[in-house]
PDB file of C-alpha atoms in Angstrom:
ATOM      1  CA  UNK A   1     242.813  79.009  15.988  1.00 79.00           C
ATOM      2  CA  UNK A   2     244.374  79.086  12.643  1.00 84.00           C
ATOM      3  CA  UNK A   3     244.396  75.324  11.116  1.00 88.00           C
ATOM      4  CA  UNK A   4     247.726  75.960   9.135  1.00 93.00           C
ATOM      5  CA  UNK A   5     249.336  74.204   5.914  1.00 94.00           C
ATOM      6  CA  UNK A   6     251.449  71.123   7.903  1.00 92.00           C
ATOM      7  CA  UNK A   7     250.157  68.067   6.766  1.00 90.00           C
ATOM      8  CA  UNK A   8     246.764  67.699   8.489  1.00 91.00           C
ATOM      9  CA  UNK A   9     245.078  71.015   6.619  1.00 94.00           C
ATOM     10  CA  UNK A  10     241.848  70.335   4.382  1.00 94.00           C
ATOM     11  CA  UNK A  11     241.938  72.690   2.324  1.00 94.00           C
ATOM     12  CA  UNK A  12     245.210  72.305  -0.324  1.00 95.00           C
ATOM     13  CA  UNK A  13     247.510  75.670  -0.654  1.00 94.00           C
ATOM     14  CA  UNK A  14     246.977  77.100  -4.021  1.00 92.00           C
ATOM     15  CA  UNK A  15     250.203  79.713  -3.766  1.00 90.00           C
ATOM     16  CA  UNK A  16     253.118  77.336  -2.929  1.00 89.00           C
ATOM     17  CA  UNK A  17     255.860  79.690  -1.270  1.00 89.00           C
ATOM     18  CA  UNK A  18     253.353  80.290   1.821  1.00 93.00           C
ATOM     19  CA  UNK A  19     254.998  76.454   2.230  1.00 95.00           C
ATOM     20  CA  UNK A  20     258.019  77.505   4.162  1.00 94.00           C
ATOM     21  CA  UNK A  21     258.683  78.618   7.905  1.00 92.00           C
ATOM     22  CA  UNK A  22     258.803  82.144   6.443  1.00 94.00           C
ATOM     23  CA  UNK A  23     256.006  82.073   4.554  1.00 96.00           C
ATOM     24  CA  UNK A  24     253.716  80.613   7.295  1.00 96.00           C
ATOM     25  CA  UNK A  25     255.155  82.815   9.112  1.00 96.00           C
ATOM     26  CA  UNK A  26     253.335  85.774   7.275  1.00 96.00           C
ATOM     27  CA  UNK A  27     250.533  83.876   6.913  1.00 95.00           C
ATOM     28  CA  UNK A  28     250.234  84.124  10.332  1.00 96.00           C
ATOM     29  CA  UNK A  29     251.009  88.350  10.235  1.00 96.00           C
ATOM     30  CA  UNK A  30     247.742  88.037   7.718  1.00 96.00           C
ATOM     31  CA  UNK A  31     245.340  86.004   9.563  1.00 95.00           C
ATOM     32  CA  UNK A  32     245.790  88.935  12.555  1.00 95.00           C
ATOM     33  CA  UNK A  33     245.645  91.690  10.289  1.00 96.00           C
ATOM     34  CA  UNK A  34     242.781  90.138   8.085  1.00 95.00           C
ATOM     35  CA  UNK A  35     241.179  89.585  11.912  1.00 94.00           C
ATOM     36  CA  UNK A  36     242.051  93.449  12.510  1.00 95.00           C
ATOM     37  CA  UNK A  37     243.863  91.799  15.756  1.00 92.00           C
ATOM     38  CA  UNK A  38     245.996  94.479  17.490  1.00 87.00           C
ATOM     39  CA  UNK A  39     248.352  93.642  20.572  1.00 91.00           C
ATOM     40  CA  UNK A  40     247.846  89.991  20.156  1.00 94.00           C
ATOM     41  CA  UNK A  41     248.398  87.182  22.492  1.00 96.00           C
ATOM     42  CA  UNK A  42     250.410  84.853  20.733  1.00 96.00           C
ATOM     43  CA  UNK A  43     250.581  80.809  21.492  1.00 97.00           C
ATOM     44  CA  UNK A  44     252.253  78.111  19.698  1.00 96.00           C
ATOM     45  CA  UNK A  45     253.748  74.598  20.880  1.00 96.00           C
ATOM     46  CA  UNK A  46     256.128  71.865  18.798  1.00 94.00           C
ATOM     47  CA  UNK A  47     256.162  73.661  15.356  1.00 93.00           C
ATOM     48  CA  UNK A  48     253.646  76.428  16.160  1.00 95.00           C
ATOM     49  CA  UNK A  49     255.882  77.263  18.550  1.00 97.00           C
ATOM     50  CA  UNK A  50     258.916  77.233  16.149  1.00 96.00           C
ATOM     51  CA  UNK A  51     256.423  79.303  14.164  1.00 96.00           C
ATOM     52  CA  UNK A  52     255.440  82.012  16.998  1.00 97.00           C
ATOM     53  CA  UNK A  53     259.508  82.692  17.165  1.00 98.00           C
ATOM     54  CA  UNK A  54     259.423  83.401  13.905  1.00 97.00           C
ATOM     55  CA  UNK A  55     256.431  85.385  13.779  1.00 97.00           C
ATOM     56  CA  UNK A  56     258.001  87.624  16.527  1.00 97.00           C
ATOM     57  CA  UNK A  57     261.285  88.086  15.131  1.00 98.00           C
ATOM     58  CA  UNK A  58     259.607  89.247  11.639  1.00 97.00           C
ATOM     59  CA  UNK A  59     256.383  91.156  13.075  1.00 97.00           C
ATOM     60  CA  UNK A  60     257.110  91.585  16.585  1.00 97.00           C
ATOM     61  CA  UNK A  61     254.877  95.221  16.250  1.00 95.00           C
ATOM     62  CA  UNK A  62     251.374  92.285  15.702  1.00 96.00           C
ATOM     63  CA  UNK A  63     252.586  90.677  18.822  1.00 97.00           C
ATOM     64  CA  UNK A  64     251.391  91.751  22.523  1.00 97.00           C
ATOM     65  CA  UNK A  65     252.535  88.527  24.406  1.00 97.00           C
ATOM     66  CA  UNK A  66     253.522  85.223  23.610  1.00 98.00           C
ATOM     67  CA  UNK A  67     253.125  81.885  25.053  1.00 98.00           C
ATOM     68  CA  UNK A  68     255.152  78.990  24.530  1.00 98.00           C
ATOM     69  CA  UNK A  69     254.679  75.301  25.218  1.00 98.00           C
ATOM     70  CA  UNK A  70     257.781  72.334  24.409  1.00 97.00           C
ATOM     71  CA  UNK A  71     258.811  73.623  21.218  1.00 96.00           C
ATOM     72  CA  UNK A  72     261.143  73.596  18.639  1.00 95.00           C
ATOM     73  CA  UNK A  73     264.084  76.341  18.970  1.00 96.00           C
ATOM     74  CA  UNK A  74     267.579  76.855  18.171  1.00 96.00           C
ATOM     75  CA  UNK A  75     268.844  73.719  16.568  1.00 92.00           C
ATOM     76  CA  UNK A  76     266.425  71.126  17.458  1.00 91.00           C
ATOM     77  CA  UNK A  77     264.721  71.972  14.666  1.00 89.00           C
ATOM     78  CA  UNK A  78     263.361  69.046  14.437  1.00 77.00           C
ATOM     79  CA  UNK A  79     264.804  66.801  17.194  1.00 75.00           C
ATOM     80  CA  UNK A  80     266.650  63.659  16.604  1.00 67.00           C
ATOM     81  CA  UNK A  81     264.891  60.939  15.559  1.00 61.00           C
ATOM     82  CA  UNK A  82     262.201  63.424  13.397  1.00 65.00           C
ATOM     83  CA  UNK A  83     265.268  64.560  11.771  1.00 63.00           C
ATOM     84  CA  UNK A  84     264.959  60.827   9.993  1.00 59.00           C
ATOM     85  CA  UNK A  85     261.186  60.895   9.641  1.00 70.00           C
ATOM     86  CA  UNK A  86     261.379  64.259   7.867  1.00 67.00           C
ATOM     87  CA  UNK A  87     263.848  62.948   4.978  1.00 68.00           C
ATOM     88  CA  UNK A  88     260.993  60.642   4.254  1.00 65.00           C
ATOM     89  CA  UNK A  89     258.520  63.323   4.099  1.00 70.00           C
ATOM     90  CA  UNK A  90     260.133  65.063   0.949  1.00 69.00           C
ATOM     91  CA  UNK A  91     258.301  62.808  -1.845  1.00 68.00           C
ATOM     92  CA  UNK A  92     254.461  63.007  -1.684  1.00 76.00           C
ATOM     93  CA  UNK A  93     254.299  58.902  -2.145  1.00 72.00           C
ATOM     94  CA  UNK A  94     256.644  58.565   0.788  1.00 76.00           C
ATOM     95  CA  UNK A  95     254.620  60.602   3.033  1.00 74.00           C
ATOM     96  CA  UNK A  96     251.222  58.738   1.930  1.00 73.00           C
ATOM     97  CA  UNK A  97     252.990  55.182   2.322  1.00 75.00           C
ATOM     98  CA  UNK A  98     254.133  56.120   5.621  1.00 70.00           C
ATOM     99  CA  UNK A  99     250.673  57.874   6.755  1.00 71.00           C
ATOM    100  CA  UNK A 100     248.552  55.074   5.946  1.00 71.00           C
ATOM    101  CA  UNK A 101     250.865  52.509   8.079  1.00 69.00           C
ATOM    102  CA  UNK A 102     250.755  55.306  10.854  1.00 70.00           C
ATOM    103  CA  UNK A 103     246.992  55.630  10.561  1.00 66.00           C
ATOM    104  CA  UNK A 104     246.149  51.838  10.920  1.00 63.00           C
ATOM    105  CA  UNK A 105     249.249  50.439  12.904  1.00 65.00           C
ATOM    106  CA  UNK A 106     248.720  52.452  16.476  1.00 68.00           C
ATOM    107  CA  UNK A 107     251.891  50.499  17.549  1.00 68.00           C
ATOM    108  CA  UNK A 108     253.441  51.968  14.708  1.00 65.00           C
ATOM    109  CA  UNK A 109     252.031  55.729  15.626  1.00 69.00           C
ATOM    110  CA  UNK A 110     252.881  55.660  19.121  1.00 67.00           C
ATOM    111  CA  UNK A 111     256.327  54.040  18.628  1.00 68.00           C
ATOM    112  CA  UNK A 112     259.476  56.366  18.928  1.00 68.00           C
ATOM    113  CA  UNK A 113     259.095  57.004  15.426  1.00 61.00           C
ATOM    114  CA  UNK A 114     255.868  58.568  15.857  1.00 68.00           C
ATOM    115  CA  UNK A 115     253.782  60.017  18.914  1.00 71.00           C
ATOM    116  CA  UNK A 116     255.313  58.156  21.737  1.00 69.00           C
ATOM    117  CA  UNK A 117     257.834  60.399  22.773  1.00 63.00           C
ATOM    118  CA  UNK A 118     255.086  63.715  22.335  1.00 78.00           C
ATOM    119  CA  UNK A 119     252.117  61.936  24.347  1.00 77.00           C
ATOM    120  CA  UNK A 120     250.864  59.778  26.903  1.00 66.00           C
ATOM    121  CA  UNK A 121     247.872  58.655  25.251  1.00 70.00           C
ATOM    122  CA  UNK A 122     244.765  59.992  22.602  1.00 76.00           C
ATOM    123  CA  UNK A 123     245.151  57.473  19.831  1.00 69.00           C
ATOM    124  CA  UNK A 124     241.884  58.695  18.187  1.00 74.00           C
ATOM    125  CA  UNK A 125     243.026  61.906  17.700  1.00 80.00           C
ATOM    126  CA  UNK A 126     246.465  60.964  16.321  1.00 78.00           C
ATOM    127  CA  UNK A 127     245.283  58.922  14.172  1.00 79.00           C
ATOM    128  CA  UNK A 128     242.990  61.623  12.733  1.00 84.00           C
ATOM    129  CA  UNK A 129     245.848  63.756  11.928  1.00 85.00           C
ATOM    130  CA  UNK A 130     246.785  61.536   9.142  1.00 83.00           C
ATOM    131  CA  UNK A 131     243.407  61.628   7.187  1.00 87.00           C
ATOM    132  CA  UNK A 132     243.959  64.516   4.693  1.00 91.00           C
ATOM    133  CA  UNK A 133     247.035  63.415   3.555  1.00 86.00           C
ATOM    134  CA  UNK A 134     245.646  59.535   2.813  1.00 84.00           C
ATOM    135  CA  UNK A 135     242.459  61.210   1.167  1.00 88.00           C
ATOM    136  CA  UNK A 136     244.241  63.707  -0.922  1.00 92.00           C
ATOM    137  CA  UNK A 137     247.308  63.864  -2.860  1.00 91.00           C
ATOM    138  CA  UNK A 138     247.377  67.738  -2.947  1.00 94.00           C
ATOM    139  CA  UNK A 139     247.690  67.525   0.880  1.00 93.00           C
ATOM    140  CA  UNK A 140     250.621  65.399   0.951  1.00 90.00           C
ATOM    141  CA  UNK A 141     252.475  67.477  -2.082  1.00 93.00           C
ATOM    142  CA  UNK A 142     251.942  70.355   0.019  1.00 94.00           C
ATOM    143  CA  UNK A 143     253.895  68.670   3.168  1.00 91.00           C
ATOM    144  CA  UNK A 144     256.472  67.624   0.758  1.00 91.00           C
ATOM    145  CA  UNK A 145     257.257  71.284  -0.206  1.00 92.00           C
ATOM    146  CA  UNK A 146     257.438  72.558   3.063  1.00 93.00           C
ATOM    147  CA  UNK A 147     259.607  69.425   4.240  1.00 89.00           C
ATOM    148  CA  UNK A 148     261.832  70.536   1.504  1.00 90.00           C
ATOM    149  CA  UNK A 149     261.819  74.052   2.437  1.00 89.00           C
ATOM    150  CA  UNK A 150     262.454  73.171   6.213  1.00 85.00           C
ATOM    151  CA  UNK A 151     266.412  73.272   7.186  1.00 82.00           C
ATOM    152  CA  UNK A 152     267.573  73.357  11.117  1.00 76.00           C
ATOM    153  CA  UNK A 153     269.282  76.741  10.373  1.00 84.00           C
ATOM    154  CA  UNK A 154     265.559  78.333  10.483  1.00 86.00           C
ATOM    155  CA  UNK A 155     265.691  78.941  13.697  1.00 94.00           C
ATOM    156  CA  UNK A 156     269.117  79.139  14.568  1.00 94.00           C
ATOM    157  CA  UNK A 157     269.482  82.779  13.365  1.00 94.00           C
ATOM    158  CA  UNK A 158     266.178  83.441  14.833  1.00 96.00           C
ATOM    159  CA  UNK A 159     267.600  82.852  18.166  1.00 96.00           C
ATOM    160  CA  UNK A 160     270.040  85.437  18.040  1.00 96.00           C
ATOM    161  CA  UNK A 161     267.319  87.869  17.986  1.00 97.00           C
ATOM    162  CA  UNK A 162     264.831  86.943  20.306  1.00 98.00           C
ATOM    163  CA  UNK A 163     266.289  89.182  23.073  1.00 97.00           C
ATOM    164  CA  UNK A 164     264.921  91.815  20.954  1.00 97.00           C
ATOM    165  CA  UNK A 165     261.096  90.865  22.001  1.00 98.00           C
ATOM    166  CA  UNK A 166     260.601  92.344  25.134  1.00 97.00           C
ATOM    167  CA  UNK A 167     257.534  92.029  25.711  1.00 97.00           C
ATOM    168  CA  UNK A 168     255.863  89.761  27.707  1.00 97.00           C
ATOM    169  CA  UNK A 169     256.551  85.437  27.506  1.00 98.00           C
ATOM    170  CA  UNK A 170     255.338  82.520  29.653  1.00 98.00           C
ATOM    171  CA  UNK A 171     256.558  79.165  28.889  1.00 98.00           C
ATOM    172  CA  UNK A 172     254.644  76.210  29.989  1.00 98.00           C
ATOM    173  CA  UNK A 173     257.362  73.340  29.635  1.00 98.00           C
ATOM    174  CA  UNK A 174     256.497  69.814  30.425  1.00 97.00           C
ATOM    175  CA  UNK A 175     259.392  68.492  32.338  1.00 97.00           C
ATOM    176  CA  UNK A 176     258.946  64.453  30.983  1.00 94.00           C
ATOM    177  CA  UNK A 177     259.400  65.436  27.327  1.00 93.00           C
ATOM    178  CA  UNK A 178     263.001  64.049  26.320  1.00 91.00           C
ATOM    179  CA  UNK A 179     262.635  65.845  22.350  1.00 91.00           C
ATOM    180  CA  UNK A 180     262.015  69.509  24.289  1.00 95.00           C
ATOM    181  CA  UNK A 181     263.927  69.102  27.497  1.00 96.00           C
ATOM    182  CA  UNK A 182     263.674  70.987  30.643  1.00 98.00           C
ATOM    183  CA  UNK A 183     267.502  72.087  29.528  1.00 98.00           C
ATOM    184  CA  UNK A 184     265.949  73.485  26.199  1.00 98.00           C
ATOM    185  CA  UNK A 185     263.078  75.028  28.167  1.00 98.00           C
ATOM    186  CA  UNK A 186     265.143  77.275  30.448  1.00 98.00           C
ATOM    187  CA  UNK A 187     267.508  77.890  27.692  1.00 98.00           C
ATOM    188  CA  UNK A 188     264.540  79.180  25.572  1.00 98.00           C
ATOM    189  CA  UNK A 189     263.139  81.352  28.274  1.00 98.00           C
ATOM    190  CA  UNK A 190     266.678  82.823  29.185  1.00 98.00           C
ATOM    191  CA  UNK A 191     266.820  84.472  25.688  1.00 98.00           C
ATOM    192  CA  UNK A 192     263.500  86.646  26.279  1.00 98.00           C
ATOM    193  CA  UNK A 193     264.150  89.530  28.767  1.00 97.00           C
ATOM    194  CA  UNK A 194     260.554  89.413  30.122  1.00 97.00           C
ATOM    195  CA  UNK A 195     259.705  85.696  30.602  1.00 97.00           C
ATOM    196  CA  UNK A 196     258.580  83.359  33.227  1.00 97.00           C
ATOM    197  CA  UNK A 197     258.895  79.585  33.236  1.00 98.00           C
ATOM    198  CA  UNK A 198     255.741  77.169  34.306  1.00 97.00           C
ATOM    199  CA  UNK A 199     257.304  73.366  34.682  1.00 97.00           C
ATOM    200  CA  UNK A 200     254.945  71.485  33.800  1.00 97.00           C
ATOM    201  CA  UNK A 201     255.647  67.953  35.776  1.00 96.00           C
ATOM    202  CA  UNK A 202     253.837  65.235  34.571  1.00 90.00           C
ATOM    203  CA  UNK A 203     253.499  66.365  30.413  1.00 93.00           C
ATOM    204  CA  UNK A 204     255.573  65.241  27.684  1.00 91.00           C
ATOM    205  CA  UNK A 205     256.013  67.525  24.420  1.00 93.00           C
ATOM    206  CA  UNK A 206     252.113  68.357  23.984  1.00 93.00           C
ATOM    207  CA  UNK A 207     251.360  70.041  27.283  1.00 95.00           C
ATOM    208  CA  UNK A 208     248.395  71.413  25.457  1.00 94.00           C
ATOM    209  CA  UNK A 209     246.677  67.920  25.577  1.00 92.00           C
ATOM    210  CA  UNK A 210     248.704  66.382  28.198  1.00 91.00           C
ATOM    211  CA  UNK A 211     247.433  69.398  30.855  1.00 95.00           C
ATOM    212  CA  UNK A 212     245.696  71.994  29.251  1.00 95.00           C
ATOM    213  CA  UNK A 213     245.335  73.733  32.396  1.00 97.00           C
ATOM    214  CA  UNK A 214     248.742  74.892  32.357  1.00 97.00           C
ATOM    215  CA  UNK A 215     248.486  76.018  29.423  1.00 97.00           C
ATOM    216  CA  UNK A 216     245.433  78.181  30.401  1.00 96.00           C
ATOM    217  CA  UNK A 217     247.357  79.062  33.606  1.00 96.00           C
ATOM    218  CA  UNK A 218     250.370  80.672  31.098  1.00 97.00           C
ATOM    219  CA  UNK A 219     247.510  83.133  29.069  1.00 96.00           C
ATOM    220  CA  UNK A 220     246.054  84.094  32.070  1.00 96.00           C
ATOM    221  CA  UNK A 221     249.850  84.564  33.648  1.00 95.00           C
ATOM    222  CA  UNK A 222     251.033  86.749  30.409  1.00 96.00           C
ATOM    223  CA  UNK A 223     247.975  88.822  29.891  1.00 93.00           C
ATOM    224  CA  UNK A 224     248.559  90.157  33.682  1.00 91.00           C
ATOM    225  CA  UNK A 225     251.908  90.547  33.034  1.00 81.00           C
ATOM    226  CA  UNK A 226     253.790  94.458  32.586  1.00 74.00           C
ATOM    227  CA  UNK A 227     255.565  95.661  28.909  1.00 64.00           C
ATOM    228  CA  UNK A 228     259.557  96.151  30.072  1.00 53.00           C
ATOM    229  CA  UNK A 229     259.779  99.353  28.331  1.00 42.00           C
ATOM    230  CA  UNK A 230     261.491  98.669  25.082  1.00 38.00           C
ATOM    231  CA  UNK A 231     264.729 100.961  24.983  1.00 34.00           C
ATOM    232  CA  UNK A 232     265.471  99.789  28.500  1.00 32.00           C
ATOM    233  CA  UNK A 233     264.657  96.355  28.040  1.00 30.00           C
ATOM    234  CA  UNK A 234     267.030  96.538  24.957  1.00 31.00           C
ATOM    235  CA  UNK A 235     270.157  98.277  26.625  1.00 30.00           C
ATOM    236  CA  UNK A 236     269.870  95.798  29.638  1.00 30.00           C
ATOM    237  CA  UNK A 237     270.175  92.821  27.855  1.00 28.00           C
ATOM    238  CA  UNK A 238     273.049  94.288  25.877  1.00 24.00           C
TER     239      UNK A 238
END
């Protein structure tokens, strides 16, 4: 598992345009071809799974399956009231002024404004996500860049070309989140021609920590799943 450039990495990016969707985008393509991955089984949720859309749409030939938990897609890219919190992410002082209150206010980190409406609980861990940024400046500059970078059209046009990735998808949607709704959950899986929808009933927007199980549940569900042959997956959905 790939700890990528978004604000809690360690280790400060030393070639700056990796820091947009497209560029972590082939970072990704690199990791599996510096792994010598072939057929891969992708999974992403929130931005990773903004990320994994684009990853298919650009290199769909490194990608066997995908799996998707609540995620960003189509123009909730990144839902109201992030859209807010990420204006105040484009100045490396901003982002450190606001991390350190996150980091020692936990009313202030699970409020609206920050993890309350992705998770029930693990204040520890949320709070350790703001760390590298509050210990190093090159952190934060690097999460100002790609804040920057980031614009809600990204995805947009990726949409319109996700019914080109035929190959297998599972979606493990939790059915409380109210960034990622159920609504944006079917919507998402309606695009693929080969997907299947888990509702996930009792997780908000990380259904990777909220009920991991599910999560394992939508791997084991894809990796059993049969390739649509391509040309007629293509002229069906057209």
């Amino acid at each position: 598992m790939p700890t990528l450039p978004l604000g809690s990495h360690t280790i400060p990016v030393d070639d700056t345009v990796t820091l947009s969707f497209a560029g972590l985008a082939t970072l990704i393509r690199d990791l599996m071809d510096a792994l010598d991955l072939k057929d891969a089984t992708l999974v992403g949720s929130d931005t990773g799974g903004g990320l994994c859309q684009v990853v298919v749409d650009y290199y769909p030939d490194h990608v066997g399956r995908l799996v998707l938990a609540n995620c960003d897609a189509f123009e909730k890219f990144p839902p109201f009231p992030f859209t807010m919190t990420l204006q105040l992410m484009r100045g490396p002082i901003s982002i450190k002024t606001m991390f350190t209150a996150m980091r020692l206010l936990r009313p202030l980190r699970h409020s609206p404004f920050g993890y309350d409406l992705l998770t029930n609980e693990h204040a520890d861990l949320t709070a350790a996500w703001f760390e590298p940024c509050r210990n190093d400046s090159r952190i934060c500059r690097d999460l100002a860049i790609l804040a920057r970078q980031i614009t809600a059209s990204d995805l947009v046009g990726v949409s319109t070309r996700l019914n080109r990735f035929t190959k297998p998808v599972v979606l493990a949607w939790g059915q409380r989140d109210r960034l990622f709704t159920p609504r944006l959950g079917r919507r998402l899986a309606d695009v693929f021609p080969n997907s299947t929808l888990i509702e996930v009933p009792n997780s908000r927007t990380f259904v990777p920590l909220d009920d991991p199980g599910s999560v394992i549940d939508a791997i084991t569900r894809v990796n059993a799943s049969p390739h649509l042959d391509v040309a007629a997956g293509a002229d069906a959905k057209a």
